[in-house]
CSV table of C-alpha atoms in Angstrom, one decimal:
chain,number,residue,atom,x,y,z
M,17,UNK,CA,187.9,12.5,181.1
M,18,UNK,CA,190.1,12.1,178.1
M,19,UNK,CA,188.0,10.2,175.3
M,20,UNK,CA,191.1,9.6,172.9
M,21,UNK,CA,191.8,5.7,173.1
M,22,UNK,CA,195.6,4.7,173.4
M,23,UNK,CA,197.8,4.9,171.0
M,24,UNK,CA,200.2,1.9,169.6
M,25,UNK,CA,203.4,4.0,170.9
M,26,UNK,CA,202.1,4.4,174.6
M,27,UNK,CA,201.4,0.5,174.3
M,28,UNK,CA,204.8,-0.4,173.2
M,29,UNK,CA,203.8,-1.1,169.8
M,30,UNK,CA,205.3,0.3,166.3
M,31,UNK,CA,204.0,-0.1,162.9
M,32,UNK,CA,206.7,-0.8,159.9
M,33,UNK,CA,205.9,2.1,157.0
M,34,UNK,CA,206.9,-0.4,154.4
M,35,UNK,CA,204.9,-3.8,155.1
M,36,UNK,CA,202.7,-2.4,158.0
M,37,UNK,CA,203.4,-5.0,160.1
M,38,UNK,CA,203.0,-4.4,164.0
M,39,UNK,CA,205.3,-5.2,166.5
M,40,UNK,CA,206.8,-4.5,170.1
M,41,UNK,CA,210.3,-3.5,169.6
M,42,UNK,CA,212.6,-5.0,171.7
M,43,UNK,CA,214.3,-2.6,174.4
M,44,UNK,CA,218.1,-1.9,174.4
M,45,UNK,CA,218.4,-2.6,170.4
M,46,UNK,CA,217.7,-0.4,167.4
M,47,UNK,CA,214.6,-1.9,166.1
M,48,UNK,CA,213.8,-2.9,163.0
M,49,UNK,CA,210.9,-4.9,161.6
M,50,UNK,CA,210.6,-8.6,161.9
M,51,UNK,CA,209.3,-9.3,158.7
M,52,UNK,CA,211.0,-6.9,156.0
M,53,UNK,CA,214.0,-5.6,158.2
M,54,UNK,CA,213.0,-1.6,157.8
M,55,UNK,CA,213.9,0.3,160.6
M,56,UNK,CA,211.1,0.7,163.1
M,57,UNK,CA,210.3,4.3,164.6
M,58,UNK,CA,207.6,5.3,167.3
M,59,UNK,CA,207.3,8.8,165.3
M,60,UNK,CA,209.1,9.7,162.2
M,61,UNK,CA,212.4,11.3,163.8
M,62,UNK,CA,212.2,15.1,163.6
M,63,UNK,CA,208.8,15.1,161.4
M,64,UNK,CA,207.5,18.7,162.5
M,65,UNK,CA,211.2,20.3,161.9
M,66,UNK,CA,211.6,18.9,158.6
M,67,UNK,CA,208.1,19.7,157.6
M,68,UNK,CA,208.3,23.2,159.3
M,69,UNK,CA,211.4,23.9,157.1
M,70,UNK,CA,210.0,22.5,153.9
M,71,UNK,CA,206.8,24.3,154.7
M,72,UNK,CA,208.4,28.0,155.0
M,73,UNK,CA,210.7,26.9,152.1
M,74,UNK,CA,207.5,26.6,149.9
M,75,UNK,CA,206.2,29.6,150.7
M,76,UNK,CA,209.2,31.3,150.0
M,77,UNK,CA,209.4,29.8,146.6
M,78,UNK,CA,205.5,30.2,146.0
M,79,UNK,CA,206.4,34.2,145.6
M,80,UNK,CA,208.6,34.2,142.2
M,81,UNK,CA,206.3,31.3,141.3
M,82,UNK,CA,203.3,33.7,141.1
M,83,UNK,CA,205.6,36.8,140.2
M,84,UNK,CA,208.0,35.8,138.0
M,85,UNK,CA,206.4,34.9,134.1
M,86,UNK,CA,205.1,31.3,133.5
M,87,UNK,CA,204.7,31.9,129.7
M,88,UNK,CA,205.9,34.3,127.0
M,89,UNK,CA,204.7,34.4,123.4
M,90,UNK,CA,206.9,35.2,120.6
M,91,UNK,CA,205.5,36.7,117.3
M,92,UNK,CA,207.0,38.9,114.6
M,93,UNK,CA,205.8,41.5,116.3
M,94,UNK,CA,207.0,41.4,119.7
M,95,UNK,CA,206.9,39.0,122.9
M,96,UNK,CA,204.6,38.7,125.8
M,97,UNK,CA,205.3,37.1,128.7
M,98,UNK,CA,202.2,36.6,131.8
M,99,UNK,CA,202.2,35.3,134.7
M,100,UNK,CA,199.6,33.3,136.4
M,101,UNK,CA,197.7,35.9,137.3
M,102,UNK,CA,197.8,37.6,134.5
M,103,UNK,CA,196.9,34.4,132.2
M,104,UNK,CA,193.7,33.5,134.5
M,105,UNK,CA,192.7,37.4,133.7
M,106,UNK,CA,193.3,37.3,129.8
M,107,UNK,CA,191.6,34.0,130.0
M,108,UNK,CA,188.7,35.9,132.0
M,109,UNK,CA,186.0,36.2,129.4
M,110,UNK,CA,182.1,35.1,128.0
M,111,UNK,CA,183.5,32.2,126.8
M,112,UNK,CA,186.3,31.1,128.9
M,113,UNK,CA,185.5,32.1,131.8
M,114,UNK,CA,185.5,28.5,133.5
M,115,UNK,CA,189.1,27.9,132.3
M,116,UNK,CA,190.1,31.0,134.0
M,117,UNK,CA,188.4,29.9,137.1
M,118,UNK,CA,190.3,26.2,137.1
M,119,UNK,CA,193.7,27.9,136.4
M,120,UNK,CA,193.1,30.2,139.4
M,121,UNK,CA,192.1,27.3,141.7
M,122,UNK,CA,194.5,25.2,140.7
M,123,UNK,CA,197.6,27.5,140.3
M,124,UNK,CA,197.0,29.7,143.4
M,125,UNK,CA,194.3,28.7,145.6
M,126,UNK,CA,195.4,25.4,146.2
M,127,UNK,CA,199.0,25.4,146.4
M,128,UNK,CA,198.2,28.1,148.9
M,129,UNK,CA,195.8,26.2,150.5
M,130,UNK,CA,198.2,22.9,151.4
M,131,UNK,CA,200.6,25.2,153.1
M,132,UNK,CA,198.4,26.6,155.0
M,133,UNK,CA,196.7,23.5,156.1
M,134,UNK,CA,200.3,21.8,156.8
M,135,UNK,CA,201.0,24.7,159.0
M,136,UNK,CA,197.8,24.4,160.6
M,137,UNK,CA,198.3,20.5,161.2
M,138,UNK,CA,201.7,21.5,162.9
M,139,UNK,CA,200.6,24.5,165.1
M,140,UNK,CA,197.9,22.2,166.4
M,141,UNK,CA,200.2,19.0,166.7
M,142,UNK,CA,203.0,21.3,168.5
M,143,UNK,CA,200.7,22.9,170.8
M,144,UNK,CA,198.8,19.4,172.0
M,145,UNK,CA,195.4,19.8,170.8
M,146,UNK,CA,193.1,16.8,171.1
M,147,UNK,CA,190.2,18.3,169.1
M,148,UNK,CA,188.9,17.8,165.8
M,149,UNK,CA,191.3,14.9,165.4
M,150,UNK,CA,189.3,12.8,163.3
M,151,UNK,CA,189.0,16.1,161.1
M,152,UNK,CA,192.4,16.8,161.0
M,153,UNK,CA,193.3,13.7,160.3
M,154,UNK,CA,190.4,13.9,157.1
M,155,UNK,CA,192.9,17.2,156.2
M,156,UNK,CA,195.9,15.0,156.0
M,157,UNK,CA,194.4,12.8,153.9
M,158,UNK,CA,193.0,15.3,151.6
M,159,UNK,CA,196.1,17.7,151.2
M,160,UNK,CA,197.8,14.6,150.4
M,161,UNK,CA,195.8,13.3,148.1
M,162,UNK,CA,195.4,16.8,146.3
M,163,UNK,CA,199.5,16.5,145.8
M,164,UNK,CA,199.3,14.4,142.8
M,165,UNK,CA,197.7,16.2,141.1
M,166,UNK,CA,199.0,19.9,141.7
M,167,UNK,CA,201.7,18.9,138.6
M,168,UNK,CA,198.6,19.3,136.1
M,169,UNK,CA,199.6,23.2,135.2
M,170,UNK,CA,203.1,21.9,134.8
M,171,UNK,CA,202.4,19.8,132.6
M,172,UNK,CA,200.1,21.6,130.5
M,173,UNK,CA,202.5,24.7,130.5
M,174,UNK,CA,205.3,22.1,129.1
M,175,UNK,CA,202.2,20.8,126.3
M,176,UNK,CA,201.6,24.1,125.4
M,177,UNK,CA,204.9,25.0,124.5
M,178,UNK,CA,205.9,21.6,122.9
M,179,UNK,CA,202.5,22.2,120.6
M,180,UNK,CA,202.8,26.0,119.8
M,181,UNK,CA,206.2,26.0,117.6
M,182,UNK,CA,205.1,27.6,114.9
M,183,UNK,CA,208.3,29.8,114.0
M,184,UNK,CA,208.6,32.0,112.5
M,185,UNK,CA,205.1,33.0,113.1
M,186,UNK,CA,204.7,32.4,116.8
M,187,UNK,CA,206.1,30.2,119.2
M,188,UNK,CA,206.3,29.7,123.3
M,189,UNK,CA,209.0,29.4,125.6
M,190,UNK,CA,208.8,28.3,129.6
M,191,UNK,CA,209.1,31.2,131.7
M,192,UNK,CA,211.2,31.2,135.5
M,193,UNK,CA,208.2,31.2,136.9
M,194,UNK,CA,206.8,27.6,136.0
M,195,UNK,CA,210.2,26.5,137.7
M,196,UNK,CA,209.6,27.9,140.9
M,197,UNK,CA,206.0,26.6,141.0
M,198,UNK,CA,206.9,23.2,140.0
M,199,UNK,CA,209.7,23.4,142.9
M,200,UNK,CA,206.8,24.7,145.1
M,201,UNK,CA,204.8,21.8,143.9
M,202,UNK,CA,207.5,19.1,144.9
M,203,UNK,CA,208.6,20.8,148.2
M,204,UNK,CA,205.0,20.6,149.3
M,205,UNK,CA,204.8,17.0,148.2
M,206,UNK,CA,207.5,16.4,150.4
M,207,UNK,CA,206.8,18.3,153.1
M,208,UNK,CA,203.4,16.3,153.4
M,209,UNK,CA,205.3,13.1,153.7
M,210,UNK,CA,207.7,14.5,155.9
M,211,UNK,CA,204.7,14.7,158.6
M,212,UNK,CA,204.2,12.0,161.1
M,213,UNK,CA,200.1,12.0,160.9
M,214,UNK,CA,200.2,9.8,164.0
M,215,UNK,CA,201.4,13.2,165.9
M,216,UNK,CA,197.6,14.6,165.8
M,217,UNK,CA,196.0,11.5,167.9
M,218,UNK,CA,198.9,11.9,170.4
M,219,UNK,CA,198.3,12.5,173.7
M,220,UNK,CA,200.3,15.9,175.4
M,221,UNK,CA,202.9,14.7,178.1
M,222,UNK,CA,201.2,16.2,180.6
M,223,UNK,CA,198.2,13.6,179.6
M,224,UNK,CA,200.4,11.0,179.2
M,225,UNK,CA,201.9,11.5,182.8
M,226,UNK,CA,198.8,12.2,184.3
């Protein structure tokens, strides 16, 4: 016995992503919403290929962004340049040592974490599962929510550099790396609105048919 109630689409029904409204397309016409006029679609049209490709695309991308240098330091002396990895171990000490642990969450963890999360949402979507829905569904939610802020080392790589310009002394320059992570950061963020959450309470065919 299937304990999933019916879904809008096997009712007939579709919900307008811009007002929300909720209507019964008519048959034979391309639908659009009654009220606003926005195209009207059952399912996003090819959600888990676009978020599949924007999904191995950002993990592609998340490489350089964690090899390549975010940051190099000019002095009289010399440069440095460090990576993520290496900044969240030079900022590993007595007295930093919470920084270090927020740059590491937030610079590798999670990034990490929202792909493989997205990748989980589609292998279970593709593949029918009609468990932990309400869970999955929780997962959405939170990798989407997460995506706002995932910008914040950006943005304090860019303050850092605007701030430290103290030539001829010692100044700061963007590395490659903070491009590839921010492009990591907005192919994610796209990627999770590329998914059709809707997919994860629908039924397999088979269930549909049955």
């Amino acid at each position: 016995m299937n304990a999933l109630p019916a879904t809008a689409m096997s009712l007939g029904l579709a919900g307008c992503e811009v007002c929300g409204l909720v209507s019964r397309p008519l048959a034979g016409t391309a639908p659009h919403c009654p009220r606003c006029g926005e195209a009207l679609h059952f399912r996003r049209p090819a959600s888990i290929e676009r978020c599949w490709a924007l999904v191995i695309a950002a993990l592609i991308l998340y490489l350089p962004a964690n090899l390549l240098p975010v940051l190099t330091t000019y002095t009289p002396l010399g440069s440095q340049s460090d990576t993520i990895m290496q900044g969240v171990v030079e900022l590993w000490s007595p007295t930093s040592w919470p920084l270090a642990i927020v740059v590491f969450v937030a610079s590798i963890t999670i990034p990490l974490g929202k792909l493989i999360a997205l990748a989980y949402l589609l292998i279970t979507v593709q593949r029918g599962s009609l468990t932990s829905t309400r869970q999955r569904v929780r997962l959405y939610r939170m990798v989407k929510f997460i995506g706002r802020w995932s910008m914040l080392d950006v943005f304090v790589d860019t303050f850092v550099v605007a701030l430290v310009q103290l030539k001829p002394l010692m100044w700061m320059a963007p590395g490659p790396g903070v491009m590839f992570f921010a492009a990591v950061v907005v192919v994610t963020m796209v990627a999770v609105n590329c998914f059709d959450p809707r997919l994860i309470w629908d039924l397999p065919q088979k269930e549909c048919n049955a």
